[in-house]
Amino acid sequence: GMPSNHASFVSFAATFALLFALRRCDRMEGSSWVRMVKRWVPPMVAFLIAIGCSYARVHLGYHSPNQVHAGAGLGIVLGSTWYCMYESAYIAKWAPYFEKLLSSFDFCSEHETGDVAAERRRDLDTRRKLDAQRKSG
């Protein structure tokens, strides 16, 4: 049908993966080559899958090129919109709540708990400062 749901789904996933890599994967560990691979390989693989899936839908005769293009466009728009909602609602409002809620389920020994909790607070504070800098600058 119009638009292609397959093209829409894979384009949505690829777009979300790319935006996530652009905005959230700047603090990875490892050498520069390892960081580059960890950051860019997953979204590029997602885009290759999206291209392959879209091509297959046309090649197998399930959709016309126009249906696939409409589905891919819809997936890109929805993936971008969903990522903006993820950034503004989940990261800003819900993530701190869930981190606090789930922190009681850590399976650490007593001597590790204080260090882990302090490290998490520092990571969360650092992430919030970076988010505030990104929004202001």
PDB file of C-alpha atoms in Angstrom, residues 16-113:
ATOM      1  CA  PHE A  16      16.855   7.774  15.036  1.00  0.00           C
ATOM      2  CA  ALA A  17      20.200   5.912  15.135  1.00  0.00           C
ATOM      3  CA  LEU A  18      21.937   8.683  13.201  1.00  0.00           C
ATOM      4  CA  LEU A  19      20.553  11.458  15.401  1.00  0.00           C
ATOM      5  CA  PHE A  20      21.452   9.482  18.514  1.00  0.00           C
ATOM      6  CA  ALA A  21      25.024   9.070  17.242  1.00  0.00           C
ATOM      7  CA  LEU A  22      25.295  12.764  16.438  1.00  0.00           C
ATOM      8  CA  ARG A  23      23.995  14.010  19.782  1.00  0.00           C
ATOM      9  CA  ARG A  24      24.696  11.342  22.397  1.00  0.00           C
ATOM     10  CA  CYS A  25      27.814   9.397  21.423  1.00  0.00           C
ATOM     11  CA  ASP A  26      30.439  12.090  21.834  1.00  0.00           C
ATOM     12  CA  ARG A  27      31.838  10.789  25.137  1.00  0.00           C
ATOM     13  CA  MET A  28      32.809   7.240  24.206  1.00  0.00           C
ATOM     14  CA  GLU A  29      35.878   5.496  25.526  1.00  0.00           C
ATOM     15  CA  GLY A  30      38.779   4.099  23.539  1.00  0.00           C
ATOM     16  CA  SER A  31      41.137   5.291  20.853  1.00  0.00           C
ATOM     17  CA  SER A  32      39.888   7.727  18.226  1.00  0.00           C
ATOM     18  CA  TRP A  33      39.458   4.898  15.718  1.00  0.00           C
ATOM     19  CA  VAL A  34      37.455   2.793  18.187  1.00  0.00           C
ATOM     20  CA  ARG A  35      35.265   5.784  19.105  1.00  0.00           C
ATOM     21  CA  MET A  36      34.634   6.491  15.431  1.00  0.00           C
ATOM     22  CA  VAL A  37      33.643   2.878  14.763  1.00  0.00           C
ATOM     23  CA  LYS A  38      31.363   2.698  17.821  1.00  0.00           C
ATOM     24  CA  ARG A  39      29.706   5.982  16.898  1.00  0.00           C
ATOM     25  CA  TRP A  40      29.237   5.699  13.147  1.00  0.00           C
ATOM     26  CA  VAL A  41      29.023   2.010  12.239  1.00  0.00           C
ATOM     27  CA  PRO A  42      25.585   1.334  13.804  1.00  0.00           C
ATOM     28  CA  PRO A  43      23.770   4.194  12.014  1.00  0.00           C
ATOM     29  CA  MET A  44      25.541   3.435   8.734  1.00  0.00           C
ATOM     30  CA  VAL A  45      24.540  -0.233   8.994  1.00  0.00           C
ATOM     31  CA  ALA A  46      20.980   0.893   9.743  1.00  0.00           C
ATOM     32  CA  PHE A  47      20.997   3.065   6.611  1.00  0.00           C
ATOM     33  CA  LEU A  48      22.381   0.215   4.505  1.00  0.00           C
ATOM     34  CA  ILE A  49      19.598  -2.026   5.792  1.00  0.00           C
ATOM     35  CA  ALA A  50      17.060   0.709   5.003  1.00  0.00           C
ATOM     36  CA  ILE A  51      18.376   1.059   1.462  1.00  0.00           C
ATOM     37  CA  GLY A  52      18.454  -2.718   0.966  1.00  0.00           C
ATOM     38  CA  CYS A  53      14.955  -3.202   2.338  1.00  0.00           C
ATOM     39  CA  SER A  54      13.562  -0.376   0.226  1.00  0.00           C
ATOM     40  CA  TYR A  55      15.248  -1.718  -2.899  1.00  0.00           C
ATOM     41  CA  ALA A  56      13.939  -5.214  -2.189  1.00  0.00           C
ATOM     42  CA  ARG A  57      10.359  -3.971  -1.860  1.00  0.00           C
ATOM     43  CA  VAL A  58      10.539  -2.469  -5.370  1.00  0.00           C
ATOM     44  CA  HIS A  59      12.594  -5.315  -6.871  1.00  0.00           C
ATOM     45  CA  LEU A  60      10.177  -7.968  -5.597  1.00  0.00           C
ATOM     46  CA  GLY A  61       7.232  -6.021  -6.956  1.00  0.00           C
ATOM     47  CA  TYR A  62       5.495  -5.355  -3.654  1.00  0.00           C
ATOM     48  CA  HIS A  63       5.714  -1.552  -4.011  1.00  0.00           C
ATOM     49  CA  SER A  64       6.325   1.069  -6.639  1.00  0.00           C
ATOM     50  CA  PRO A  65       9.273   3.455  -6.253  1.00  0.00           C
ATOM     51  CA  ASN A  66       6.841   6.250  -5.316  1.00  0.00           C
ATOM     52  CA  GLN A  67       5.392   4.166  -2.479  1.00  0.00           C
ATOM     53  CA  VAL A  68       8.880   3.395  -1.157  1.00  0.00           C
ATOM     54  CA  HIS A  69       9.953   7.054  -1.399  1.00  0.00           C
ATOM     55  CA  ALA A  70       6.814   8.155   0.447  1.00  0.00           C
ATOM     56  CA  GLY A  71       7.441   5.546   3.154  1.00  0.00           C
ATOM     57  CA  ALA A  72      11.100   6.530   3.519  1.00  0.00           C
ATOM     58  CA  GLY A  73      10.164  10.204   3.754  1.00  0.00           C
ATOM     59  CA  LEU A  74       7.536   9.457   6.365  1.00  0.00           C
ATOM     60  CA  GLY A  75      10.045   7.369   8.340  1.00  0.00           C
ATOM     61  CA  ILE A  76      12.633  10.155   8.279  1.00  0.00           C
ATOM     62  CA  VAL A  77      10.106  12.747   9.465  1.00  0.00           C
ATOM     63  CA  LEU A  78       8.761  10.475  12.210  1.00  0.00           C
ATOM     64  CA  GLY A  79      12.265   9.381  13.280  1.00  0.00           C
ATOM     65  CA  SER A  80      13.354  13.011  13.602  1.00  0.00           C
ATOM     66  CA  THR A  81      10.199  13.927  15.486  1.00  0.00           C
ATOM     67  CA  TRP A  82      10.526  10.969  17.833  1.00  0.00           C
ATOM     68  CA  TYR A  83      14.172  11.821  18.549  1.00  0.00           C
ATOM     69  CA  CYS A  84      13.207  15.424  19.396  1.00  0.00           C
ATOM     70  CA  MET A  85      10.565  14.086  21.773  1.00  0.00           C
ATOM     71  CA  TYR A  86      13.154  11.686  23.239  1.00  0.00           C
ATOM     72  CA  GLU A  87      15.555  14.572  23.857  1.00  0.00           C
ATOM     73  CA  SER A  88      13.003  16.994  25.262  1.00  0.00           C
ATOM     74  CA  ALA A  89      10.756  14.693  27.271  1.00  0.00           C
ATOM     75  CA  TYR A  90      12.614  11.523  28.183  1.00  0.00           C
ATOM     76  CA  ILE A  91      16.173  12.769  28.716  1.00  0.00           C
ATOM     77  CA  ALA A  92      15.132  16.046  30.345  1.00  0.00           C
ATOM     78  CA  LYS A  93      12.231  14.860  32.500  1.00  0.00           C
ATOM     79  CA  TRP A  94      11.887  11.086  32.803  1.00  0.00           C
ATOM     80  CA  ALA A  95      15.465   9.772  32.809  1.00  0.00           C
ATOM     81  CA  PRO A  96      16.418  11.273  36.200  1.00  0.00           C
ATOM     82  CA  TYR A  97      13.254   9.797  37.727  1.00  0.00           C
ATOM     83  CA  PHE A  98      13.915   6.337  36.252  1.00  0.00           C
ATOM     84  CA  GLU A  99      17.581   6.430  37.283  1.00  0.00           C
ATOM     85  CA  LYS A 100      16.590   7.202  40.859  1.00  0.00           C
ATOM     86  CA  LEU A 101      13.856   4.563  40.820  1.00  0.00           C
ATOM     87  CA  LEU A 102      16.056   1.830  39.370  1.00  0.00           C
ATOM     88  CA  SER A 103      19.166   2.658  41.412  1.00  0.00           C
ATOM     89  CA  SER A 104      17.734   0.632  44.316  1.00  0.00           C
ATOM     90  CA  PHE A 105      18.053  -2.511  42.174  1.00  0.00           C
ATOM     91  CA  ASP A 106      21.840  -2.401  41.873  1.00  0.00           C
ATOM     92  CA  PHE A 107      23.529  -5.633  42.893  1.00  0.00           C
ATOM     93  CA  CYS A 108      26.688  -4.233  44.428  1.00  0.00           C
ATOM     94  CA  SER A 109      28.391  -5.112  47.647  1.00  0.00           C
ATOM     95  CA  GLU A 110      28.100  -2.579  50.470  1.00  0.00           C
ATOM     96  CA  HIS A 111      31.583  -1.161  49.953  1.00  0.00           C
ATOM     97  CA  GLU A 112      30.862  -0.566  46.246  1.00  0.00           C
ATOM     98  CA  THR A 113      27.426   1.024  46.623  1.00  0.00           C
TER      99      THR A 113
END
